[in-house]
Amino acid sequence: MYFKMALLAVTRAFFTNRNQIKQCMSEGFRNLSLGSRVHARTQSLKCLKRTTSQSYAIHATVHRRSPLYRSCESNGDENSRATSNWTYAMGSVIAFSLFSKAEEDTRTDAQKKEDEIILLLKRAKLSMMRGQLHGANGFLHQAIALAHQTNNTQAIIYTYSLMANLAYVQGQLDNAEKLFKVAMSFMLSGGTPQDDNGVIEMSLKLATIYAGQEKNDLAEMGFQFCTESLETKLEKFKELPAEEQSEELRKETRLLLGLTLDSHARYMVAIHRLSQAVVDYKQALLICQEEQGETHPQSLVLMSDLATILDMQGCHDEALPLVKQAVELSREAGHPDQHVLLGNMAGILLHNDLFEESVKLYKEALALAQSAGDEEALEQIQEGLKEAISTLCVTGKTSSSLMGYPSCRLILI
């Protein structure tokens, strides 16, 4: 049996459920609004990062709402920056329909087909936001058919990518794998280099899918490809003349490396390779702190994740100060999911035999989770609180303020 106390700690990591996945997709596809550039590549990867926890029996904390590597999210899409020229047009068709109905339609047949594709994708986006995934799937199939009819490569790649992410959300891992491979084949055949961040990010999605399918050799090969490609790319940046260096691309690439290390760390936890998970988390944390700052929401989540894994290893003395730092910084910064970090710290306090402090922190986390309406976290915090109180009662160190709790009364009887 895997370390019981470690399992109890990680079950309080507040995994995502299907409703939260849909919320994640809703947040991501809000970027399809009129006149805005679509960041489907990184947004959907963020969702994938969150949802991967469902495939893992053991998993570190997944921060559900904070911007995941924000700078990385603000750059590119599935076929690098070139696709943005096409996706930007998604707003123009709406503007045309609103303001040009009385005017003569001078669009070519190709433009009309492209506008039709865009409208179908907009409808798919709305369906996803409403949780109507079956309807979204129908719109996407219509869009991909039109994209193939018109040989619109950018639309084909973009639509296949959306279809792959939708399949993943619905738990159809085999189908998601096939769709990601099709999208990637169109990218590569169109001349996109293998070390393009779009290709690497899609490879990361595939590696995560293989991990969920327990195809460990393929998963490890995928993570290794992503890590080595990004590290090599970053080394090449250093060799470029100053006038040829792109700070935006460098930062995007390094943040993508951080995301890869984070994803690999969670996979290592899933297969009980905790020592490697610690190495990966430390590197991911360093990257996020250097690129986004120590108080960035994702930096604090990674710090809490690292503390949780150290706690699982029995390194309680090292885990406690780290999670305390994460909580203190989250209080100062007003972290949107502070109850998650508090719940993790409460679990670590419990493993340090600081029972009353653990109970107090669980109660604070419970109140914040209730205010946030986070039912999934609420359930996990309640379980942790019950365990902490029961342990406190068994040790005979129960304070009078806790004697009214049902678990204490039951044990004392």
CSV table of C-alpha atoms in Angstrom, one decimal:
chain,number,residue,atom,x,y,z
A,1,MET,CA,0.0,0.0,0.0
A,2,TYR,CA,1.4,3.4,-1.0
A,3,PHE,CA,2.2,5.6,2.0
A,4,LYS,CA,-1.1,6.2,3.6
A,5,MET,CA,-0.3,9.6,5.0
A,6,ALA,CA,1.1,10.7,1.7
A,7,LEU,CA,-2.1,9.6,-0.1
A,8,LEU,CA,-4.2,11.5,2.5
A,9,ALA,CA,-2.2,14.6,1.8
A,10,VAL,CA,-2.6,14.4,-2.0
A,11,THR,CA,-6.3,13.6,-1.9
A,12,ARG,CA,-6.6,17.1,-0.4
A,13,ALA,CA,-5.0,18.5,-3.6
A,14,PHE,CA,-8.4,19.5,-5.0
A,15,PHE,CA,-8.4,17.7,-8.4
A,16,THR,CA,-10.5,19.2,-11.2
A,17,ASN,CA,-13.9,17.6,-12.1
A,18,ARG,CA,-15.8,17.7,-15.4
A,19,ASN,CA,-17.7,20.9,-14.5
A,20,GLN,CA,-14.4,22.7,-13.8
A,21,ILE,CA,-13.0,21.4,-17.1
A,22,LYS,CA,-16.0,22.9,-18.9
A,23,GLN,CA,-15.4,26.1,-17.0
A,24,CYS,CA,-11.8,26.0,-18.1
A,25,MET,CA,-12.8,25.7,-21.7
A,26,SER,CA,-15.2,28.5,-21.3
A,27,GLU,CA,-12.4,30.7,-19.9
A,28,GLY,CA,-10.1,29.8,-22.8
A,29,PHE,CA,-12.6,30.3,-25.6
A,30,ARG,CA,-13.6,33.7,-24.3
A,31,ASN,CA,-10.5,34.8,-26.2
A,32,LEU,CA,-12.5,34.3,-29.4
A,33,SER,CA,-14.4,37.5,-28.9
A,34,LEU,CA,-14.7,40.0,-31.7
A,35,GLY,CA,-11.5,41.7,-32.9
A,36,SER,CA,-9.3,39.8,-30.5
A,37,ARG,CA,-6.5,37.5,-31.3
A,38,VAL,CA,-7.2,33.9,-30.6
A,39,HIS,CA,-4.8,32.1,-28.2
A,40,ALA,CA,-6.2,28.7,-28.6
A,41,ARG,CA,-2.9,26.9,-28.4
A,42,THR,CA,-1.9,27.9,-24.9
A,43,GLN,CA,-5.4,28.3,-23.5
A,44,SER,CA,-6.2,24.7,-24.5
A,45,LEU,CA,-2.9,23.5,-23.1
A,46,LYS,CA,-3.8,25.2,-19.8
A,47,CYS,CA,-7.0,23.2,-19.7
A,48,LEU,CA,-5.1,20.1,-20.5
A,49,LYS,CA,-2.7,20.7,-17.7
A,50,ARG,CA,-5.7,21.0,-15.3
A,51,THR,CA,-7.6,18.0,-16.5
A,52,THR,CA,-4.6,15.7,-16.5
A,53,SER,CA,-5.1,15.1,-12.8
A,54,GLN,CA,-8.2,13.0,-13.6
A,55,SER,CA,-6.0,10.3,-15.2
A,56,TYR,CA,-3.6,10.1,-12.3
A,57,ALA,CA,-4.3,8.3,-9.1
A,58,ILE,CA,-1.9,10.5,-7.3
A,59,HIS,CA,-1.4,14.1,-8.3
A,60,ALA,CA,0.0,17.4,-6.9
A,61,THR,CA,-2.2,20.5,-6.6
A,62,VAL,CA,-3.6,21.9,-9.8
A,63,HIS,CA,-4.3,25.6,-9.7
A,64,ARG,CA,-7.5,26.0,-11.7
A,65,ARG,CA,-8.1,29.7,-12.1
A,66,SER,CA,-4.8,31.6,-12.0
A,67,PRO,CA,-3.3,32.5,-15.4
A,68,LEU,CA,-0.9,29.7,-16.2
A,69,TYR,CA,2.3,31.1,-17.5
A,70,ARG,CA,0.6,34.3,-18.7
A,71,SER,CA,3.3,35.4,-21.0
A,72,CYS,CA,3.3,32.0,-22.7
A,73,GLU,CA,-0.5,32.3,-23.2
A,74,SER,CA,-0.3,35.6,-24.9
A,75,ASN,CA,1.8,34.3,-27.8
A,76,GLY,CA,1.0,32.3,-30.9
A,77,ASP,CA,-1.5,29.5,-31.7
A,78,GLU,CA,-1.4,26.0,-33.2
A,79,ASN,CA,0.6,27.0,-36.3
A,80,SER,CA,2.8,29.6,-34.8
A,81,ARG,CA,2.1,33.3,-35.3
A,82,ALA,CA,1.0,33.0,-38.9
A,83,THR,CA,-2.3,31.5,-37.9
A,84,SER,CA,-3.3,34.6,-36.1
A,85,ASN,CA,-3.8,36.4,-39.4
A,86,TRP,CA,-6.6,33.9,-40.1
A,87,THR,CA,-8.1,33.7,-36.6
A,88,TYR,CA,-8.2,37.5,-36.3
A,89,ALA,CA,-10.6,37.4,-39.2
A,90,MET,CA,-13.2,35.6,-37.0
A,91,GLY,CA,-14.4,39.0,-35.9
A,92,SER,CA,-14.7,40.5,-39.3
A,93,VAL,CA,-17.4,38.2,-40.5
A,94,ILE,CA,-19.6,39.3,-37.6
A,95,ALA,CA,-18.9,43.0,-38.3
A,96,PHE,CA,-19.8,42.3,-42.0
A,97,SER,CA,-23.1,40.8,-41.0
A,98,LEU,CA,-24.0,43.6,-38.6
A,99,PHE,CA,-23.1,46.6,-40.8
A,100,SER,CA,-23.2,45.4,-44.4
A,101,LYS,CA,-26.6,43.7,-44.8
A,102,ALA,CA,-28.0,46.5,-46.9
A,103,GLU,CA,-24.9,46.7,-49.1
A,104,GLU,CA,-24.0,44.5,-52.0
A,105,ASP,CA,-22.1,41.4,-51.1
A,106,THR,CA,-18.8,41.7,-52.9
A,107,ARG,CA,-17.1,38.7,-51.2
A,108,THR,CA,-15.6,36.0,-53.3
A,109,ASP,CA,-16.8,32.4,-52.9
A,110,ALA,CA,-13.6,31.6,-51.0
A,111,GLN,CA,-14.2,34.5,-48.6
A,112,LYS,CA,-17.8,33.4,-48.1
A,113,LYS,CA,-16.7,29.9,-47.3
A,114,GLU,CA,-14.1,31.2,-44.9
A,115,ASP,CA,-16.7,33.4,-43.2
A,116,GLU,CA,-18.9,30.4,-42.9
A,117,ILE,CA,-16.1,28.4,-41.2
A,118,ILE,CA,-15.6,31.3,-38.8
A,119,LEU,CA,-19.3,31.4,-37.9
A,120,LEU,CA,-19.3,27.7,-37.2
A,121,LEU,CA,-16.3,28.1,-34.9
A,122,LYS,CA,-18.0,30.9,-33.1
A,123,ARG,CA,-21.0,28.7,-32.6
A,124,ALA,CA,-18.8,25.9,-31.3
A,125,LYS,CA,-17.2,28.3,-28.9
A,126,LEU,CA,-20.6,29.4,-27.5
A,127,SER,CA,-21.7,25.8,-27.2
A,128,MET,CA,-18.5,25.0,-25.2
A,129,MET,CA,-19.1,28.0,-22.9
A,130,ARG,CA,-22.6,26.7,-22.2
A,131,GLY,CA,-21.4,23.2,-21.6
A,132,GLN,CA,-23.1,21.9,-24.7
A,133,LEU,CA,-20.2,19.8,-25.8
A,134,HIS,CA,-22.2,17.6,-28.2
A,135,GLY,CA,-23.5,20.6,-30.0
A,136,ALA,CA,-20.0,22.1,-30.2
A,137,ASN,CA,-18.7,18.8,-31.7
A,138,GLY,CA,-21.3,19.1,-34.4
A,139,PHE,CA,-20.3,22.6,-35.4
A,140,LEU,CA,-16.6,21.6,-35.4
A,141,HIS,CA,-17.3,18.7,-37.8
A,142,GLN,CA,-19.1,21.1,-40.1
A,143,ALA,CA,-16.2,23.5,-39.9
A,144,ILE,CA,-13.6,20.9,-40.7
A,145,ALA,CA,-15.5,19.7,-43.7
A,146,LEU,CA,-15.6,23.2,-45.1
A,147,ALA,CA,-12.0,23.8,-44.3
A,148,HIS,CA,-11.0,20.6,-46.3
A,149,GLN,CA,-13.3,21.6,-49.2
A,150,THR,CA,-11.6,25.0,-49.5
A,151,ASN,CA,-8.1,23.6,-48.7
A,152,ASN,CA,-7.8,26.2,-45.9
A,153,THR,CA,-4.8,24.8,-44.1
A,154,GLN,CA,-4.8,27.3,-41.3
A,155,ALA,CA,-8.5,26.6,-40.6
A,156,ILE,CA,-7.8,22.8,-40.8
A,157,ILE,CA,-5.1,23.0,-38.2
A,158,TYR,CA,-7.0,25.3,-35.9
A,159,THR,CA,-10.2,23.3,-36.1
A,160,TYR,CA,-8.5,19.9,-35.6
A,161,SER,CA,-6.8,21.3,-32.5
A,162,LEU,CA,-10.1,22.4,-31.1
A,163,MET,CA,-11.6,19.0,-31.9
A,164,ALA,CA,-8.7,17.3,-30.1
A,165,ASN,CA,-9.1,19.4,-27.0
A,166,LEU,CA,-12.8,18.8,-27.0
A,167,ALA,CA,-12.3,15.0,-27.3
A,168,TYR,CA,-9.9,15.2,-24.4
A,169,VAL,CA,-12.4,17.0,-22.2
A,170,GLN,CA,-14.9,14.3,-23.0
A,171,GLY,CA,-12.5,11.6,-21.9
A,172,GLN,CA,-12.0,10.3,-25.4
A,173,LEU,CA,-8.2,10.0,-25.1
A,174,ASP,CA,-7.8,7.8,-28.2
A,175,ASN,CA,-9.7,10.2,-30.4
A,176,ALA,CA,-7.9,13.2,-28.9
A,177,GLU,CA,-4.6,11.5,-29.7
A,178,LYS,CA,-5.6,10.9,-33.3
A,179,LEU,CA,-6.8,14.4,-33.8
A,180,PHE,CA,-3.7,16.0,-32.3
A,181,LYS,CA,-1.6,13.9,-34.6
A,182,VAL,CA,-3.6,15.0,-37.7
A,183,ALA,CA,-3.2,18.6,-36.7
A,184,MET,CA,0.5,18.2,-36.2
A,185,SER,CA,0.9,16.4,-39.5
A,186,PHE,CA,-0.6,19.4,-41.3
A,187,MET,CA,1.7,21.8,-39.4
A,188,LEU,CA,4.8,19.8,-40.3
A,189,SER,CA,3.8,19.2,-43.9
A,190,GLY,CA,3.2,23.0,-44.2
A,191,GLY,CA,6.8,23.7,-43.4
A,192,THR,CA,6.5,24.4,-39.6
A,193,PRO,CA,9.8,23.3,-38.0
A,194,GLN,CA,9.9,20.6,-35.4
A,195,ASP,CA,11.2,23.0,-32.8
A,196,ASP,CA,8.4,25.5,-33.3
A,197,ASN,CA,6.7,26.2,-30.0
A,198,GLY,CA,3.4,25.2,-31.5
A,199,VAL,CA,4.7,21.8,-32.4
A,200,ILE,CA,6.4,21.3,-29.1
A,201,GLU,CA,3.3,22.3,-27.2
A,202,MET,CA,1.1,19.9,-29.1
A,203,SER,CA,3.8,17.2,-28.5
A,204,LEU,CA,3.4,18.0,-24.8
A,205,LYS,CA,-0.4,17.4,-25.1
A,206,LEU,CA,0.3,14.0,-26.7
A,207,ALA,CA,2.8,13.1,-23.9
A,208,THR,CA,0.2,14.0,-21.3
A,209,ILE,CA,-2.4,11.8,-23.1
A,210,TYR,CA,0.0,8.9,-23.2
A,211,ALA,CA,0.5,9.4,-19.5
A,212,GLY,CA,-3.2,9.2,-19.0
A,213,GLN,CA,-3.3,6.0,-21.1
A,214,GLU,CA,-0.5,4.5,-19.1
A,215,LYS,CA,1.6,4.3,-22.2
A,216,ASN,CA,4.7,5.1,-20.1
A,217,ASP,CA,7.4,4.6,-22.8
A,218,LEU,CA,5.6,6.9,-25.2
A,219,ALA,CA,4.9,9.4,-22.5
A,220,GLU,CA,8.5,9.6,-21.4
A,221,MET,CA,9.7,9.9,-25.0
A,222,GLY,CA,7.3,12.8,-25.5
A,223,PHE,CA,8.3,14.6,-22.4
A,224,GLN,CA,12.0,14.1,-23.2
A,225,PHE,CA,11.5,15.5,-26.8
A,226,CYS,CA,9.8,18.6,-25.5
A,227,THR,CA,12.3,19.2,-22.7
A,228,GLU,CA,15.4,18.7,-24.9
A,229,SER,CA,14.0,20.7,-27.9
A,230,LEU,CA,13.2,23.7,-25.6
A,231,GLU,CA,16.6,23.6,-23.8
A,232,THR,CA,18.4,23.4,-27.2
A,233,LYS,CA,16.3,26.3,-28.5
A,234,LEU,CA,17.1,28.4,-25.5
A,235,GLU,CA,20.9,27.7,-25.9
A,236,LYS,CA,20.6,28.8,-29.6
A,237,PHE,CA,19.0,32.1,-28.4
A,238,LYS,CA,22.1,32.9,-26.4
A,239,GLU,CA,24.3,32.5,-29.5
A,240,LEU,CA,22.3,34.9,-31.6
A,241,PRO,CA,23.5,38.5,-32.1
A,242,ALA,CA,21.7,41.0,-29.9
A,243,GLU,CA,19.8,42.5,-32.8
A,244,GLU,CA,18.3,39.1,-33.8
A,245,GLN,CA,17.2,38.1,-30.3
A,246,SER,CA,13.5,38.2,-29.6
A,247,GLU,CA,12.8,38.7,-25.9
A,248,GLU,CA,9.2,37.8,-26.4
A,249,LEU,CA,10.0,34.5,-28.0
A,250,ARG,CA,12.7,33.7,-25.5
A,251,LYS,CA,10.3,34.2,-22.6
A,252,GLU,CA,7.6,32.2,-24.3
A,253,THR,CA,10.0,29.4,-24.9
A,254,ARG,CA,11.3,29.4,-21.3
A,255,LEU,CA,7.8,29.4,-19.9
A,256,LEU,CA,6.9,26.5,-22.1
A,257,LEU,CA,9.9,24.7,-20.7
A,258,GLY,CA,8.5,25.4,-17.2
A,259,LEU,CA,5.1,24.1,-18.2
A,260,THR,CA,6.8,20.9,-19.6
A,261,LEU,CA,8.7,20.4,-16.4
A,262,ASP,CA,5.6,21.0,-14.3
A,263,SER,CA,3.6,18.4,-16.4
A,264,HIS,CA,6.4,15.9,-16.2
A,265,ALA,CA,6.6,16.4,-12.4
A,266,ARG,CA,2.9,15.5,-12.1
A,267,TYR,CA,3.5,12.5,-14.2
A,268,MET,CA,6.4,11.4,-12.0
A,269,VAL,CA,4.1,11.7,-8.9
A,270,ALA,CA,1.6,9.5,-10.7
A,271,ILE,CA,4.0,6.7,-11.1
A,272,HIS,CA,5.5,7.2,-7.7
A,273,ARG,CA,8.9,8.6,-8.8
A,274,LEU,CA,8.9,11.4,-6.2
A,275,SER,CA,12.6,12.2,-6.3
A,276,GLN,CA,12.4,13.1,-10.0
A,277,ALA,CA,9.2,15.0,-9.4
A,278,VAL,CA,11.0,17.2,-6.8
A,279,VAL,CA,13.8,17.9,-9.3
A,280,ASP,CA,11.3,18.9,-12.0
A,281,TYR,CA,9.2,21.0,-9.7
A,282,LYS,CA,12.2,22.9,-8.4
A,283,GLN,CA,13.3,23.8,-12.0
A,284,ALA,CA,9.7,24.8,-13.0
A,285,LEU,CA,9.4,26.9,-9.9
A,286,LEU,CA,12.7,28.7,-10.6
A,287,ILE,CA,11.7,29.4,-14.2
A,288,CYS,CA,8.3,30.8,-13.2
A,289,GLN,CA,9.8,33.0,-10.4
A,290,GLU,CA,12.4,34.4,-12.7
A,291,GLU,CA,10.1,35.1,-15.6
A,292,GLN,CA,6.9,36.0,-13.8
A,293,GLY,CA,7.9,36.9,-10.2
A,294,GLU,CA,7.8,35.2,-6.8
A,295,THR,CA,4.3,36.3,-6.1
A,296,HIS,CA,2.8,35.3,-9.4
A,297,PRO,CA,-0.2,32.9,-8.8
A,298,GLN,CA,1.5,30.1,-10.7
A,299,SER,CA,4.8,30.5,-8.8
A,300,LEU,CA,2.9,30.1,-5.5
A,301,VAL,CA,1.0,27.1,-6.8
A,302,LEU,CA,4.3,25.4,-7.9
A,303,MET,CA,5.8,26.3,-4.5
A,304,SER,CA,2.8,24.6,-2.8
A,305,ASP,CA,3.1,21.6,-5.1
A,306,LEU,CA,6.8,21.2,-4.3
A,307,ALA,CA,6.0,21.3,-0.6
A,308,THR,CA,3.3,18.7,-1.0
A,309,ILE,CA,5.7,16.3,-2.7
A,310,LEU,CA,8.4,16.9,-0.2
A,311,ASP,CA,5.8,16.1,2.5
A,312,MET,CA,5.0,12.9,0.7
A,313,GLN,CA,8.7,11.9,0.8
A,314,GLY,CA,8.6,12.4,4.6
A,315,CYS,CA,10.7,15.6,4.3
A,316,HIS,CA,8.3,17.4,6.7
A,317,ASP,CA,10.9,19.9,8.0
A,318,GLU,CA,11.7,21.1,4.5
A,319,ALA,CA,8.0,21.0,3.3
A,320,LEU,CA,6.6,23.1,6.1
A,321,PRO,CA,8.6,26.3,5.7
A,322,LEU,CA,8.1,26.2,1.9
A,323,VAL,CA,4.3,25.9,2.1
A,324,LYS,CA,4.3,28.6,4.8
A,325,GLN,CA,6.1,30.9,2.5
A,326,ALA,CA,3.6,30.1,-0.3
A,327,VAL,CA,0.7,30.9,2.0
A,328,GLU,CA,2.2,34.1,3.3
A,329,LEU,CA,2.9,35.4,-0.2
A,330,SER,CA,-0.6,34.3,-1.3
A,331,ARG,CA,-2.1,36.4,1.5
A,332,GLU,CA,-0.1,39.4,0.5
A,333,ALA,CA,-0.9,39.0,-3.2
A,334,GLY,CA,-4.5,38.1,-2.8
A,335,HIS,CA,-4.2,34.7,-4.5
A,336,PRO,CA,-7.6,33.8,-6.1
A,337,ASP,CA,-7.4,30.2,-4.8
A,338,GLN,CA,-5.9,30.8,-1.4
A,339,HIS,CA,-8.1,28.1,0.1
A,340,VAL,CA,-6.3,25.5,-2.0
A,341,LEU,CA,-2.9,26.6,-0.6
A,342,LEU,CA,-4.3,26.7,2.9
A,343,GLY,CA,-5.7,23.2,2.5
A,344,ASN,CA,-2.3,22.0,1.4
A,345,MET,CA,-0.6,23.7,4.4
A,346,ALA,CA,-3.1,22.2,6.8
A,347,GLY,CA,-2.3,18.7,5.5
A,348,ILE,CA,1.4,19.3,6.0
A,349,LEU,CA,0.9,20.7,9.5
A,350,LEU,CA,-1.1,17.5,10.3
A,351,HIS,CA,1.9,15.4,9.2
A,352,ASN,CA,4.1,17.5,11.5
A,353,ASP,CA,1.8,16.5,14.4
A,354,LEU,CA,0.7,20.2,14.7
A,355,PHE,CA,-2.9,19.1,15.0
A,356,GLU,CA,-4.6,22.2,16.4
A,357,GLU,CA,-2.9,24.4,13.9
A,358,SER,CA,-3.9,22.1,11.2
A,359,VAL,CA,-7.6,22.2,12.3
A,360,LYS,CA,-7.5,26.0,12.5
A,361,LEU,CA,-6.1,26.3,9.0
A,362,TYR,CA,-8.6,23.8,7.6
A,363,LYS,CA,-11.4,25.8,9.1
A,364,GLU,CA,-10.0,29.0,7.5
A,365,ALA,CA,-9.7,27.2,4.1
A,366,LEU,CA,-13.2,25.9,4.5
A,367,ALA,CA,-14.7,29.4,4.9
A,368,LEU,CA,-12.8,30.7,1.9
A,369,ALA,CA,-13.8,27.7,-0.2
A,370,GLN,CA,-17.5,28.3,0.8
A,371,SER,CA,-17.2,32.0,-0.2
A,372,ALA,CA,-15.6,31.1,-3.5
A,373,GLY,CA,-18.3,28.5,-4.2
A,374,ASP,CA,-15.6,25.9,-4.9
A,375,GLU,CA,-17.5,22.7,-4.1
A,376,GLU,CA,-14.8,20.3,-5.2
A,377,ALA,CA,-12.3,22.0,-2.9
A,378,LEU,CA,-14.9,22.3,-0.2
A,379,GLU,CA,-15.4,18.5,-0.2
A,380,GLN,CA,-11.7,17.8,0.1
A,381,ILE,CA,-11.2,20.4,2.8
A,382,GLN,CA,-14.1,18.9,4.8
A,383,GLU,CA,-12.5,15.5,4.6
A,384,GLY,CA,-9.1,16.9,5.7
A,385,LEU,CA,-10.7,18.7,8.6
A,386,LYS,CA,-12.5,15.6,9.7
A,387,GLU,CA,-9.3,13.6,9.7
A,388,ALA,CA,-7.4,16.4,11.6
A,389,ILE,CA,-10.1,16.5,14.3
A,390,SER,CA,-10.2,12.7,14.6
A,391,THR,CA,-6.4,12.5,14.9
A,392,LEU,CA,-6.5,15.3,17.5
A,393,CYS,CA,-9.1,13.5,19.5
A,394,VAL,CA,-7.3,10.2,19.4
A,395,THR,CA,-4.1,11.8,20.7
A,396,GLY,CA,-6.0,13.1,23.6
A,397,LYS,CA,-4.8,16.6,22.9
A,398,THR,CA,-8.3,17.9,22.1
A,399,SER,CA,-9.0,21.5,23.2
A,400,SER,CA,-12.3,22.4,24.6
A,401,SER,CA,-13.2,24.3,21.5
A,402,LEU,CA,-13.2,21.1,19.5
A,403,MET,CA,-15.2,18.9,21.9
A,404,GLY,CA,-18.5,19.8,20.1
A,405,TYR,CA,-17.4,18.2,16.8
A,406,PRO,CA,-19.3,15.0,16.0
A,407,SER,CA,-16.1,13.1,15.2
A,408,CYS,CA,-14.7,13.9,18.7
A,409,ARG,CA,-17.9,12.9,20.5
A,410,LEU,CA,-18.0,9.6,18.6
A,411,ILE,CA,-14.4,8.8,19.5
A,412,LEU,CA,-14.8,9.8,23.1
A,413,ILE,CA,-17.9,7.6,23.5
